[in-house]
Short mmCIF file of C-alpha atoms in Angstrom, two decimals:
data_model
loop_
_atom_site.label_atom_id
_atom_site.label_comp_id
_atom_site.label_asym_id
_atom_site.label_seq_id
_atom_site.Cartn_x
_atom_site.Cartn_y
_atom_site.Cartn_z
CA MET A 1 0.00 0.00 0.00
CA PRO A 2 1.23 3.51 -0.73
CA GLY A 3 2.33 5.40 2.36
CA ASN A 4 1.05 8.88 1.52
CA ALA A 5 -2.21 9.23 3.45
CA LYS A 6 -3.10 12.35 1.51
CA LEU A 7 -3.61 10.38 -1.67
CA LEU A 8 -7.09 10.95 -3.07
CA THR A 9 -7.36 7.35 -4.20
CA LEU A 10 -7.20 6.14 -0.60
CA GLN A 11 -10.53 7.83 0.10
CA TYR A 12 -12.13 5.18 -2.08
CA PRO A 13 -10.80 1.83 -0.82
CA GLU A 14 -13.37 -0.05 -2.93
CA LEU A 15 -11.45 1.01 -6.05
CA GLY A 16 -8.25 -0.68 -4.95
CA THR A 17 -4.76 0.65 -5.53
CA GLY A 18 -3.21 -1.78 -7.97
CA PRO A 19 -2.73 -1.44 -11.72
CA VAL A 20 -5.81 -1.73 -13.94
CA SER A 21 -6.16 -3.99 -16.93
CA ALA A 22 -5.33 -2.58 -20.35
CA GLU A 23 -7.15 -5.32 -22.26
CA PRO A 24 -10.52 -3.54 -22.49
CA TYR A 25 -8.77 -0.99 -24.70
CA TYR A 26 -7.89 -3.47 -27.44
CA ASP A 27 -10.01 -6.60 -27.01
CA PRO A 28 -12.99 -6.64 -29.46
CA GLU A 29 -14.82 -9.22 -27.33
CA ILE A 30 -14.75 -6.94 -24.31
CA PHE A 31 -16.12 -4.18 -26.51
CA ASP A 32 -19.05 -6.42 -27.47
CA GLN A 33 -19.74 -7.02 -23.77
CA GLU A 34 -19.64 -3.29 -23.09
CA VAL A 35 -22.28 -2.77 -25.75
CA GLU A 36 -24.55 -5.55 -24.48
CA LYS A 37 -24.19 -5.01 -20.74
CA VAL A 38 -23.71 -1.26 -20.54
CA PHE A 39 -24.65 0.71 -23.66
CA ARG A 40 -27.82 -1.22 -24.45
CA LYS A 41 -28.93 -0.95 -20.83
CA SER A 42 -27.86 2.52 -19.66
CA TRP A 43 -29.25 5.99 -20.13
CA ILE A 44 -27.20 7.46 -22.96
CA PHE A 45 -26.92 11.14 -23.87
CA ALA A 46 -28.78 11.86 -27.10
CA GLY A 47 -28.96 15.65 -27.43
CA GLU A 48 -30.02 18.84 -25.77
CA LEU A 49 -33.42 20.00 -24.65
CA GLN A 50 -33.07 23.25 -26.58
CA GLU A 51 -33.18 21.26 -29.82
CA VAL A 52 -36.63 19.93 -28.96
CA ALA A 53 -38.10 22.76 -26.92
CA ASN A 54 -41.30 23.21 -28.93
CA PRO A 55 -43.95 20.96 -30.51
CA GLY A 56 -42.80 19.58 -33.85
CA GLN A 57 -39.09 20.04 -33.13
CA PHE A 58 -36.99 16.92 -33.60
CA PHE A 59 -33.43 15.68 -33.91
CA VAL A 60 -31.94 12.44 -35.16
CA ARG A 61 -28.97 10.77 -33.56
CA LYS A 62 -27.07 7.66 -34.56
CA PHE A 63 -26.14 5.06 -31.97
CA PRO A 64 -23.68 3.05 -34.04
CA PHE A 65 -22.89 0.57 -31.26
CA ALA A 66 -26.52 -0.62 -31.57
CA LYS A 67 -26.67 -0.02 -35.32
CA THR A 68 -29.66 2.23 -34.83
CA SER A 69 -30.72 5.79 -35.52
CA VAL A 70 -33.08 7.39 -33.00
CA LEU A 71 -35.60 10.11 -33.72
CA VAL A 72 -36.32 12.37 -30.73
CA VAL A 73 -39.38 14.55 -31.23
CA ARG A 74 -41.56 16.92 -29.22
CA GLY A 75 -45.11 15.90 -30.14
CA GLN A 76 -47.85 18.36 -30.97
CA ASP A 77 -49.24 17.39 -27.55
CA GLY A 78 -46.07 18.77 -25.92
CA GLU A 79 -44.76 15.34 -24.90
CA LEU A 80 -41.15 14.37 -25.68
CA ARG A 81 -40.81 10.96 -27.32
CA ALA A 82 -38.12 8.89 -29.00
CA PHE A 83 -38.44 6.26 -31.71
CA HIS A 84 -36.25 4.07 -33.81
CA ASN A 85 -35.89 6.07 -36.99
CA VAL A 86 -37.32 3.43 -39.29
CA CYS A 87 -40.47 3.17 -41.39
CA THR A 88 -42.64 0.27 -40.22
CA HIS A 89 -43.62 -0.54 -43.82
CA ARG A 90 -40.43 -1.83 -45.46
CA GLY A 91 -37.78 -0.56 -43.05
CA ASN A 92 -36.49 2.51 -44.87
CA LYS A 93 -34.75 5.10 -42.74
CA LEU A 94 -37.61 7.49 -42.03
CA GLU A 95 -36.14 10.94 -41.33
CA TRP A 96 -32.96 11.80 -43.22
CA LYS A 97 -32.33 15.26 -41.80
CA GLU A 98 -30.30 15.85 -38.62
CA GLY A 99 -33.02 17.93 -37.06
CA GLY A 100 -35.60 20.63 -37.56
CA LYS A 101 -39.27 21.32 -37.09
CA CYS A 102 -42.11 19.43 -38.77
CA LYS A 103 -45.75 18.40 -38.64
CA GLY A 104 -44.95 14.73 -39.12
CA PHE A 105 -42.65 12.29 -40.89
CA ALA A 106 -43.30 10.94 -44.40
CA CYS A 107 -41.27 8.01 -45.68
CA ASN A 108 -39.76 8.82 -49.06
CA PHE A 109 -40.04 5.21 -50.28
CA HIS A 110 -43.86 4.70 -50.47
CA GLY A 111 -45.12 7.64 -48.48
CA TRP A 112 -46.25 6.10 -45.20
CA THR A 113 -46.73 9.06 -42.88
CA PHE A 114 -46.38 9.29 -39.10
CA ASP A 115 -47.41 12.13 -36.83
CA THR A 116 -45.15 13.77 -34.24
CA GLN A 117 -46.48 11.32 -31.67
CA GLY A 118 -45.23 8.37 -33.70
CA GLU A 119 -48.65 7.12 -34.86
CA LEU A 120 -49.05 5.89 -38.42
CA ILE A 121 -51.61 8.30 -39.84
CA ARG A 122 -51.42 7.40 -43.52
CA ALA A 123 -50.51 4.15 -45.22
CA THR A 124 -50.49 4.65 -48.97
CA ALA A 125 -53.50 3.01 -50.74
CA GLU A 126 -54.63 1.75 -47.38
CA GLU A 127 -57.49 -0.47 -48.53
CA ASP A 128 -55.30 -2.98 -50.37
CA TYR A 129 -52.90 -4.29 -47.71
CA LEU A 130 -53.36 -7.94 -46.86
CA ASP A 131 -53.61 -10.14 -43.76
CA GLY A 132 -52.50 -8.71 -40.42
CA PHE A 133 -52.32 -5.08 -41.50
CA ASP A 134 -53.46 -2.89 -38.60
CA LYS A 135 -52.59 0.79 -38.81
CA SER A 136 -52.98 1.26 -35.07
CA LYS A 137 -50.23 -1.28 -34.42
CA LEU A 138 -47.77 0.10 -36.95
CA GLY A 139 -46.64 3.23 -35.16
CA LEU A 140 -42.92 3.95 -34.86
CA PRO A 141 -41.04 1.57 -32.53
CA PRO A 142 -40.61 3.52 -29.28
CA VAL A 143 -37.38 4.13 -27.37
CA HIS A 144 -37.32 5.26 -23.73
CA VAL A 145 -36.45 8.92 -23.39
CA SER A 146 -36.00 11.21 -20.39
CA THR A 147 -34.50 14.60 -19.65
CA TRP A 148 -32.34 16.10 -16.98
CA GLY A 149 -31.13 19.71 -16.91
CA ASN A 150 -30.58 20.66 -20.54
CA PHE A 151 -29.86 17.10 -21.60
CA VAL A 152 -31.91 14.43 -23.35
CA PHE A 153 -31.08 10.79 -22.67
CA ILE A 154 -32.42 7.63 -24.28
CA ASN A 155 -32.35 4.05 -23.09
CA LEU A 156 -32.40 1.24 -25.64
CA ASP A 157 -33.39 -1.37 -23.07
CA GLU A 158 -37.02 -2.42 -23.44
CA HIS A 159 -37.42 -2.31 -19.66
CA PRO A 160 -34.83 0.05 -18.11
CA ALA A 161 -33.85 -1.07 -14.63
CA GLN A 162 -33.79 2.53 -13.36
CA THR A 163 -35.38 5.83 -14.23
CA LEU A 164 -32.95 8.48 -15.46
CA ARG A 165 -33.27 10.27 -12.14
CA GLU A 166 -32.45 7.12 -10.18
CA PHE A 167 -29.55 6.47 -12.53
CA LEU A 168 -28.07 9.97 -12.08
CA GLY A 169 -28.57 9.72 -8.31
CA GLU A 170 -26.63 12.00 -6.00
CA TRP A 171 -24.69 13.55 -8.86
CA GLY A 172 -27.87 14.46 -10.71
CA GLU A 173 -29.53 16.02 -7.68
CA GLY A 174 -26.57 18.28 -7.04
CA THR A 175 -26.25 19.66 -10.53
CA GLU A 176 -29.77 20.00 -11.86
CA ALA A 177 -30.08 23.64 -10.79
CA PHE A 178 -27.38 24.80 -13.18
CA PRO A 179 -28.42 27.82 -15.27
CA TRP A 180 -28.09 25.85 -18.50
CA ALA A 181 -30.48 28.13 -20.36
CA ASN A 182 -28.11 31.08 -19.89
CA PHE A 183 -25.78 29.54 -22.45
CA PRO A 184 -27.98 28.98 -25.51
CA CYS A 185 -25.31 29.55 -28.18
CA TYR A 186 -22.87 26.85 -29.06
CA THR A 187 -20.14 25.62 -31.33
CA ARG A 188 -20.25 21.94 -32.21
CA TYR A 189 -17.05 20.00 -32.89
CA THR A 190 -17.19 16.48 -34.30
CA ALA A 191 -14.45 13.96 -34.89
CA GLU A 192 -14.30 10.33 -35.91
CA VAL A 193 -11.32 8.99 -34.04
CA ASN A 194 -9.71 5.63 -34.75
CA ALA A 195 -9.37 4.72 -31.11
CA ASN A 196 -11.32 2.91 -28.41
CA TRP A 197 -13.90 5.15 -26.75
CA LYS A 198 -12.15 4.74 -23.40
CA ILE A 199 -8.86 6.03 -24.79
CA VAL A 200 -10.63 9.14 -26.03
CA MET A 201 -12.51 9.63 -22.76
CA ASP A 202 -9.55 9.04 -20.48
CA ALA A 203 -7.80 12.03 -22.01
CA PHE A 204 -10.44 14.30 -20.52
CA LEU A 205 -10.74 12.59 -17.14
CA GLU A 206 -7.51 13.75 -15.58
CA THR A 207 -5.51 16.94 -15.39
CA PHE A 208 -2.32 15.01 -14.79
CA HIS A 209 -1.33 15.58 -18.42
CA PHE A 210 -1.75 19.37 -18.34
CA GLY A 211 1.81 20.34 -17.58
CA HIS A 212 3.12 18.03 -20.27
CA LEU A 213 0.73 17.62 -23.19
CA HIS A 214 -0.58 21.19 -22.93
CA LYS A 215 2.75 22.81 -22.08
CA ARG A 216 2.47 25.13 -25.07
CA THR A 217 -1.11 26.22 -24.40
CA VAL A 218 -3.22 26.15 -21.25
CA ALA A 219 -0.60 24.80 -18.87
CA SER A 220 0.70 28.28 -18.07
CA ALA A 221 -2.60 29.23 -16.46
CA PHE A 222 -2.69 26.15 -14.26
CA THR A 223 0.90 25.51 -13.29
CA THR A 224 3.55 27.34 -11.28
CA ALA A 225 7.15 26.71 -10.34
CA GLU A 226 5.87 25.41 -7.02
CA HIS A 227 3.17 23.25 -8.65
CA PRO A 228 4.57 22.23 -12.03
CA LEU A 229 1.71 19.79 -12.53
CA GLY A 230 -0.95 22.22 -11.37
CA LYS A 231 -3.19 21.39 -8.44
CA MET A 232 -6.27 19.29 -7.97
CA HIS A 233 -8.96 20.43 -5.59
CA ALA A 234 -11.16 17.39 -5.51
CA ALA A 235 -12.09 14.16 -7.20
CA GLN A 236 -15.46 12.80 -6.18
CA CYS A 237 -16.78 9.37 -7.01
CA LEU A 238 -20.56 9.60 -6.89
CA GLY A 239 -21.85 6.11 -7.56
CA VAL A 240 -21.01 5.36 -11.17
CA HIS A 241 -20.61 9.07 -11.94
CA GLY A 242 -17.93 11.48 -10.80
CA ARG A 243 -16.52 14.96 -10.61
CA LEU A 244 -13.06 16.43 -10.95
CA SER A 245 -12.57 19.97 -9.62
CA THR A 246 -9.72 22.11 -10.88
CA PRO A 247 -8.38 25.45 -9.77
CA GLY A 248 -6.46 28.01 -11.75
CA ILE A 249 -3.50 28.43 -9.51
CA ASN A 250 -1.12 30.69 -11.29
CA PRO A 251 -1.53 34.17 -9.81
CA ASP A 252 1.18 35.46 -12.13
CA PHE A 253 -0.56 34.26 -15.28
CA MET A 254 -0.48 37.09 -17.79
CA PRO A 255 -2.93 36.87 -20.67
CA THR A 256 -1.43 37.78 -24.03
CA PRO A 257 -2.75 41.00 -25.62
CA VAL A 258 -5.11 38.97 -27.83
CA MET A 259 -6.41 37.02 -24.83
CA ALA A 260 -6.84 40.26 -22.91
CA GLU A 261 -9.09 41.59 -25.68
CA ALA A 262 -10.98 38.29 -25.75
CA LEU A 263 -11.60 38.59 -22.04
CA ASN A 264 -12.40 42.28 -22.58
CA LEU A 265 -10.26 43.14 -19.60
CA ALA A 266 -11.21 46.77 -19.76
CA GLY A 267 -14.70 45.67 -18.82
CA ARG A 268 -14.12 42.93 -16.33
CA GLU A 269 -11.60 40.86 -14.44
CA VAL A 270 -10.29 37.50 -15.54
CA GLY A 271 -12.57 34.75 -14.29
CA GLU A 272 -15.44 37.06 -13.51
CA GLY A 273 -18.77 35.66 -14.64
CA ASP A 274 -20.69 37.05 -17.55
CA ALA A 275 -23.02 39.58 -15.96
CA ALA A 276 -25.76 38.65 -18.43
CA ALA A 277 -25.59 35.06 -17.30
CA GLY A 278 -26.31 35.85 -13.65
CA PRO A 279 -24.31 34.70 -10.62
CA ARG A 280 -21.09 32.77 -11.06
CA VAL A 281 -21.67 29.08 -11.55
CA GLY A 282 -18.83 28.45 -9.13
CA ASP A 283 -20.81 30.17 -6.37
CA LEU A 284 -23.80 27.84 -6.62
CA ALA A 285 -24.59 26.13 -3.33
CA ALA A 286 -24.55 22.57 -4.64
CA GLY A 287 -23.16 20.41 -7.36
CA VAL A 288 -20.09 22.47 -8.11
CA ASN A 289 -16.75 23.44 -6.57
CA PRO A 290 -16.95 20.71 -3.90
CA SER A 291 -13.94 22.08 -2.01
CA ASN A 292 -15.55 25.53 -1.95
CA VAL A 293 -12.31 27.25 -2.92
CA GLU A 294 -11.86 30.84 -4.03
CA ASP A 295 -9.70 30.02 -7.03
CA TRP A 296 -12.17 27.54 -8.55
CA VAL A 297 -12.08 27.46 -12.32
CA THR A 298 -13.84 24.36 -13.59
CA ASP A 299 -15.46 21.04 -12.73
CA MET A 300 -15.42 18.12 -15.09
CA ASN A 301 -18.51 16.01 -14.52
CA MET A 302 -18.36 12.40 -15.64
CA VAL A 303 -21.81 11.03 -16.41
CA PHE A 304 -21.53 7.29 -16.82
CA PRO A 305 -20.98 5.77 -19.29
CA ASN A 306 -20.01 8.23 -22.05
CA LEU A 307 -20.94 11.85 -21.33
CA MET A 308 -18.90 14.58 -19.72
CA ILE A 309 -20.11 18.03 -18.81
CA GLN A 310 -17.49 20.60 -17.93
CA VAL A 311 -18.78 23.72 -16.23
CA PHE A 312 -17.05 27.07 -15.90
CA ASP A 313 -18.39 30.35 -14.54
CA ASN A 314 -19.52 31.64 -17.90
CA LEU A 315 -19.72 28.66 -20.23
CA TYR A 316 -20.02 24.90 -20.33
CA LEU A 317 -18.73 22.14 -22.53
CA SER A 318 -20.42 18.83 -23.22
CA TYR A 319 -18.48 15.83 -24.50
CA SER A 320 -20.22 12.83 -25.99
CA PHE A 321 -18.12 9.75 -26.78
CA MET A 322 -20.05 7.42 -29.07
CA PRO A 323 -18.50 3.96 -29.45
CA VAL A 324 -18.56 2.64 -33.02
CA SER A 325 -16.23 -0.35 -32.74
CA PHE A 326 -13.49 -1.37 -30.34
CA GLU A 327 -11.17 1.00 -32.19
CA LYS A 328 -13.46 3.72 -33.48
CA THR A 329 -15.27 6.51 -31.64
CA VAL A 330 -17.36 9.45 -32.73
CA LEU A 331 -16.64 12.40 -30.49
CA GLU A 332 -19.03 15.32 -30.34
CA LEU A 333 -18.14 18.36 -28.28
CA ARG A 334 -20.20 21.45 -27.69
CA TYR A 335 -18.97 24.76 -26.34
CA HIS A 336 -21.99 26.60 -24.92
CA HIS A 337 -21.98 30.30 -24.07
CA ALA A 338 -24.21 33.33 -23.63
CA ALA A 339 -25.32 35.26 -26.70
CA PRO A 340 -22.65 37.82 -27.66
CA LYS A 341 -23.93 41.37 -27.42
CA THR A 342 -20.92 43.36 -28.59
CA ALA A 343 -18.03 42.98 -31.02
CA HIS A 344 -15.79 42.26 -28.05
CA ASP A 345 -18.14 39.45 -26.96
CA ALA A 346 -18.18 37.98 -30.47
CA PHE A 347 -14.39 38.17 -30.65
CA GLY A 348 -14.16 36.49 -27.24
CA VAL A 349 -16.33 33.63 -28.50
CA GLU A 350 -14.18 33.16 -31.62
CA VAL A 351 -10.95 33.15 -29.62
CA GLN A 352 -12.44 30.73 -27.13
CA ALA A 353 -13.77 28.47 -29.90
CA CYS A 354 -10.32 28.39 -31.54
CA ASP A 355 -8.58 27.86 -28.21
CA PHE A 356 -10.79 24.90 -27.32
CA ARG A 357 -10.24 23.48 -30.79
CA ASP A 358 -6.46 23.66 -30.47
CA ILE A 359 -6.49 22.19 -26.97
CA PHE A 360 -8.77 19.36 -28.13
CA LEU A 361 -6.38 18.72 -31.03
CA GLU A 362 -3.56 18.40 -28.51
CA ASP A 363 -5.71 15.99 -26.47
CA LEU A 364 -6.67 13.90 -29.49
CA GLY A 365 -3.11 13.88 -30.77
CA THR A 366 -2.18 10.84 -28.73
CA ASN A 367 -5.40 8.82 -29.14
CA GLU A 368 -4.82 6.99 -32.42
CA LYS A 369 -1.16 6.43 -31.69
CA THR A 370 -2.08 4.94 -28.31
CA GLN A 371 -4.58 2.59 -29.97
CA GLU A 372 -2.02 1.55 -32.54
CA ALA A 373 0.54 0.84 -29.84
CA LEU A 374 -1.90 -0.96 -27.53
CA ASN A 375 -3.12 -3.21 -30.35
CA ALA A 376 0.27 -4.94 -30.17
CA ARG A 377 -1.09 -6.37 -26.87
CA VAL A 378 2.24 -5.86 -25.18
CA ILE A 379 0.93 -3.57 -22.46
CA LYS A 380 -1.29 -5.63 -20.16
CA GLU A 381 -1.99 -3.14 -17.42
CA PHE A 382 -1.83 0.55 -16.57
CA HIS A 383 -0.20 1.96 -13.46
CA LEU A 384 -2.31 4.97 -12.62
CA HIS A 385 -1.16 7.99 -10.69
CA ASP A 386 -3.23 9.26 -7.78
CA TRP A 387 -4.44 12.14 -9.95
CA GLU A 388 -5.78 9.62 -12.44
CA LEU A 389 -8.35 8.58 -9.86
CA MET A 390 -11.31 9.28 -12.13
CA VAL A 391 -9.83 7.03 -14.79
CA ARG A 392 -9.47 4.31 -12.16
CA HIS A 393 -12.96 4.90 -10.85
CA TRP A 394 -14.80 4.51 -14.10
CA HIS A 395 -12.53 1.73 -15.31
CA ILE A 396 -13.31 -0.28 -12.15
CA THR A 397 -17.02 0.65 -12.39
CA LEU A 398 -17.21 -0.57 -15.97
CA GLY A 399 -15.31 -3.77 -15.17
CA ARG A 400 -17.72 -4.60 -12.36
CA MET A 401 -20.70 -4.16 -14.65
CA LEU A 402 -19.18 -6.51 -17.21
CA ALA A 403 -18.53 -9.10 -14.50
CA GLU A 404 -22.16 -9.08 -13.32
CA MET B 1 -25.99 34.82 -34.94
CA TYR B 2 -24.35 37.91 -36.46
CA GLN B 3 -24.25 38.42 -40.17
CA LYS B 4 -21.40 37.22 -42.35
CA VAL B 5 -20.12 39.07 -45.41
CA SER B 6 -17.71 38.25 -48.20
CA GLY B 7 -14.13 38.74 -47.13
CA GLN B 8 -13.45 40.66 -50.32
CA GLY B 9 -14.43 44.33 -50.22
CA PRO B 10 -13.74 47.52 -48.33
CA VAL B 11 -12.99 47.83 -44.63
CA PRO B 12 -14.00 51.02 -42.77
CA ALA B 13 -11.96 54.02 -43.95
CA GLN B 14 -10.19 54.67 -40.65
CA PHE B 15 -8.79 51.15 -40.81
CA ALA B 16 -7.65 51.49 -44.44
CA GLU B 17 -4.15 50.26 -43.58
CA LEU B 18 -5.73 46.83 -42.90
CA GLN B 19 -7.38 46.75 -46.35
CA ARG B 20 -4.59 44.69 -47.90
CA TRP B 21 -5.33 41.84 -45.48
CA ALA B 22 -8.98 41.69 -46.50
CA ASP B 23 -7.85 41.78 -50.13
CA THR B 24 -5.58 38.77 -49.62
CA GLY B 25 -8.08 36.44 -47.93
CA TRP B 26 -7.66 37.15 -44.22
CA ALA B 27 -11.25 38.32 -43.58
CA GLU B 28 -13.16 35.19 -44.59
CA PRO B 29 -16.66 34.78 -43.14
CA GLN B 30 -16.56 31.03 -42.43
CA ARG B 31 -14.49 29.38 -39.71
CA ASN B 32 -13.44 26.59 -42.07
CA ASP B 33 -12.12 29.09 -44.60
CA ARG B 34 -10.20 30.96 -41.92
CA THR B 35 -8.69 27.66 -40.77
CA GLU B 36 -7.73 26.75 -44.36
CA LYS B 37 -6.12 30.17 -44.76
CA ARG B 38 -4.00 29.48 -41.70
CA LEU B 39 -3.07 25.97 -42.77
CA THR B 40 -2.12 27.05 -46.29
CA SER B 41 -0.09 30.10 -45.23
CA THR B 42 3.53 30.12 -44.22
CA PHE B 43 4.36 30.95 -40.64
CA ALA B 44 6.00 34.17 -41.84
CA GLU B 45 2.76 35.24 -43.54
CA ILE B 46 0.75 34.43 -40.43
CA ARG B 47 3.20 36.34 -38.29
CA ASP B 48 3.01 39.38 -40.60
CA PHE B 49 -0.77 39.39 -40.38
CA TYR B 50 -0.75 39.03 -36.60
CA ASP B 51 1.84 41.78 -36.21
CA ALA B 52 -0.14 44.11 -38.46
CA MET B 53 -3.43 43.48 -36.69
CA LEU B 54 -2.29 43.54 -33.09
CA PRO B 55 -1.74 47.32 -32.76
CA ARG B 56 -5.23 47.99 -34.14
CA LEU B 57 -7.09 45.08 -32.51
CA GLY B 58 -8.38 46.77 -29.36
CA GLU B 59 -9.22 49.90 -31.29
CA SER B 60 -11.14 47.93 -33.94
CA LEU B 61 -13.19 46.04 -31.38
CA GLY B 62 -13.78 49.13 -29.27
CA TRP B 63 -15.03 51.04 -32.31
CA LEU B 64 -17.27 48.14 -33.39
CA ASP B 65 -18.69 47.86 -29.86
CA GLN B 66 -20.70 51.03 -30.41
CA PHE B 67 -22.79 49.39 -33.14
CA ASP B 68 -25.57 46.86 -32.85
CA LEU B 69 -23.77 43.54 -33.38
CA ASP B 70 -26.71 42.13 -35.29
CA ALA B 71 -26.92 45.11 -37.65
CA LEU B 72 -23.33 45.76 -38.72
CA ASN B 73 -22.89 47.05 -42.25
CA ASP B 74 -20.65 45.13 -44.66
CA GLU B 75 -17.52 47.15 -43.91
CA GLN B 76 -17.98 46.78 -40.16
CA ALA B 77 -18.71 43.05 -40.45
CA ARG B 78 -15.60 42.62 -42.63
CA LEU B 79 -13.46 44.33 -39.99
CA LEU B 80 -14.95 42.03 -37.34
CA GLN B 81 -14.05 39.04 -39.52
CA LEU B 82 -10.46 40.32 -39.71
CA THR B 83 -10.34 40.30 -35.90
CA PHE B 84 -11.75 36.75 -35.89
CA MET B 85 -8.77 35.75 -38.02
CA VAL B 86 -6.51 36.99 -35.23
CA GLY B 87 -8.30 34.52 -32.95
CA GLU B 88 -7.74 31.84 -35.59
CA VAL B 89 -3.97 32.33 -35.71
CA ARG B 90 -3.18 33.44 -32.19
CA ASN B 91 -2.09 30.04 -30.95
CA ALA B 92 0.05 29.52 -34.05
CA VAL B 93 1.95 32.68 -33.18
CA GLU B 94 1.79 32.72 -29.40
CA SER B 95 2.06 29.00 -28.61
CA PHE B 96 3.19 26.84 -31.52
CA GLY B 97 5.63 28.84 -33.62
CA GLN B 98 4.19 27.12 -36.70
CA PRO B 99 0.86 27.29 -38.57
CA ASP B 100 -0.70 24.20 -36.97
CA VAL B 101 -0.88 22.62 -33.53
CA VAL B 102 2.39 20.96 -32.52
CA ASP B 103 1.92 17.16 -32.30
CA GLY B 104 -1.82 17.70 -32.66
CA TRP B 105 -4.45 15.56 -34.32
CA ASP B 106 -5.34 16.26 -37.94
CA THR B 107 -7.03 19.67 -37.94
CA ARG B 108 -8.95 18.89 -41.12
CA ARG B 109 -10.54 15.79 -39.56
CA PHE B 110 -11.83 17.91 -36.67
CA ILE B 111 -15.09 19.41 -37.91
CA VAL B 112 -15.93 22.80 -36.41
CA ASP B 113 -19.40 24.14 -37.09
CA GLU B 114 -20.30 27.78 -37.44
CA PRO B 115 -21.75 29.24 -34.21
CA LEU B 116 -25.24 27.91 -33.58
CA VAL B 117 -28.09 29.23 -31.51
CA ALA B 118 -30.67 27.02 -29.92
CA THR B 119 -33.92 28.46 -31.23
CA ASP B 120 -37.57 27.53 -31.31
CA GLY B 121 -37.01 26.01 -34.74
#
């Protein structure tokens, strides 16, 4: 056992302290188990509530691990529903657009038409179908859907073991009050990465790499001579979910002139919240900044199994990691912010959008090379540092689910 | 969000010294085009642009602040797009010392959408 009692990992004896297996990162059979035992049974992030705020609004999302496309739609009755995106006539993909607003869905093969509540309202030349045809039983195949905060989740299990609220548990209760609606504008980044979904996720679950991988970019804000790796305020394991809380610790950090304009320093101090967005997120009573520190900058929330939500005072990021195969992942990131009101605001958004892009490119830089190297099956286990606690936590959590 | 205009055309008269940058493709309206401009320019060209813009950056934004962001005229919008290009290249100049991210993933495989607003459809 390690002797340093201050180690965060020791707060969670159930996670153990030994190395963790590397095999789930390159074994296709383990990937298949993950799909069957976790992804087909868990609540999975599908999109954001703002995309389906009003009757008739819909979005389509692919879940490649289950080879299905799901249509999420706000019915004319105001109810949110989800369906497999398939025509019940001959199985054509029903809606081909990514999203929008409509009065119903017409299949472009033979014209069967469904309303926004999923009912089949028109089967072409209805009188001449043969035995067993019953319009009332040919509605779109339903998928369980539920919402939390600004987020829409689906569950592909026919009988989910838990409601979304039960599934999100203590973590969900703490964070639901976030002012999500204050950040209605967003930039979406998408990437198809030739790496296991866990390799891609792990890169965002620890700050241990900051001082090294990001030494040219963000590291200067988070590291000092005294703390060359930065600091970590807290890592919380909350059931299957978790939270990593990070301070900005460099009091001598000097923004470059471009960054100073992006922050509009004439108008406000670094780190100050956007006045339009209300009180600082970091000052909320629950669900954020668990150590209640003055120099709080950001929390990374890990929502099992494949969503992360990173909150700052004046913006949030969502990260969705969609497994495609054991060595392919579709990553979708969104940078959400308040609506810019001035040229300075708009400039700040562009700088921020470019900065996040470049940092993400640094993060992704190692992913495919790691997969390539791991596929040699030489590395059997990973020795995790204390600051990689969240990686350990969700790795162990996932392993337990597969063993059940 | 705010309107986009062709990168080719006049910038406001008091910023006439920046005109040559608009004329040579540094005021493009789309993020992808700005990224392509960076990736297909030499570091020296990027550096020249950055050095030319920096002394006028705060002044440009401060002047644009007085107008309604959603109702900029073409010249004003073009100037704003020039400032966006500074955001596009700032890490190249300030962090990487080369046009693209050092040891980064393939920029062209990383799809960046234009800014979106969640609306009522």
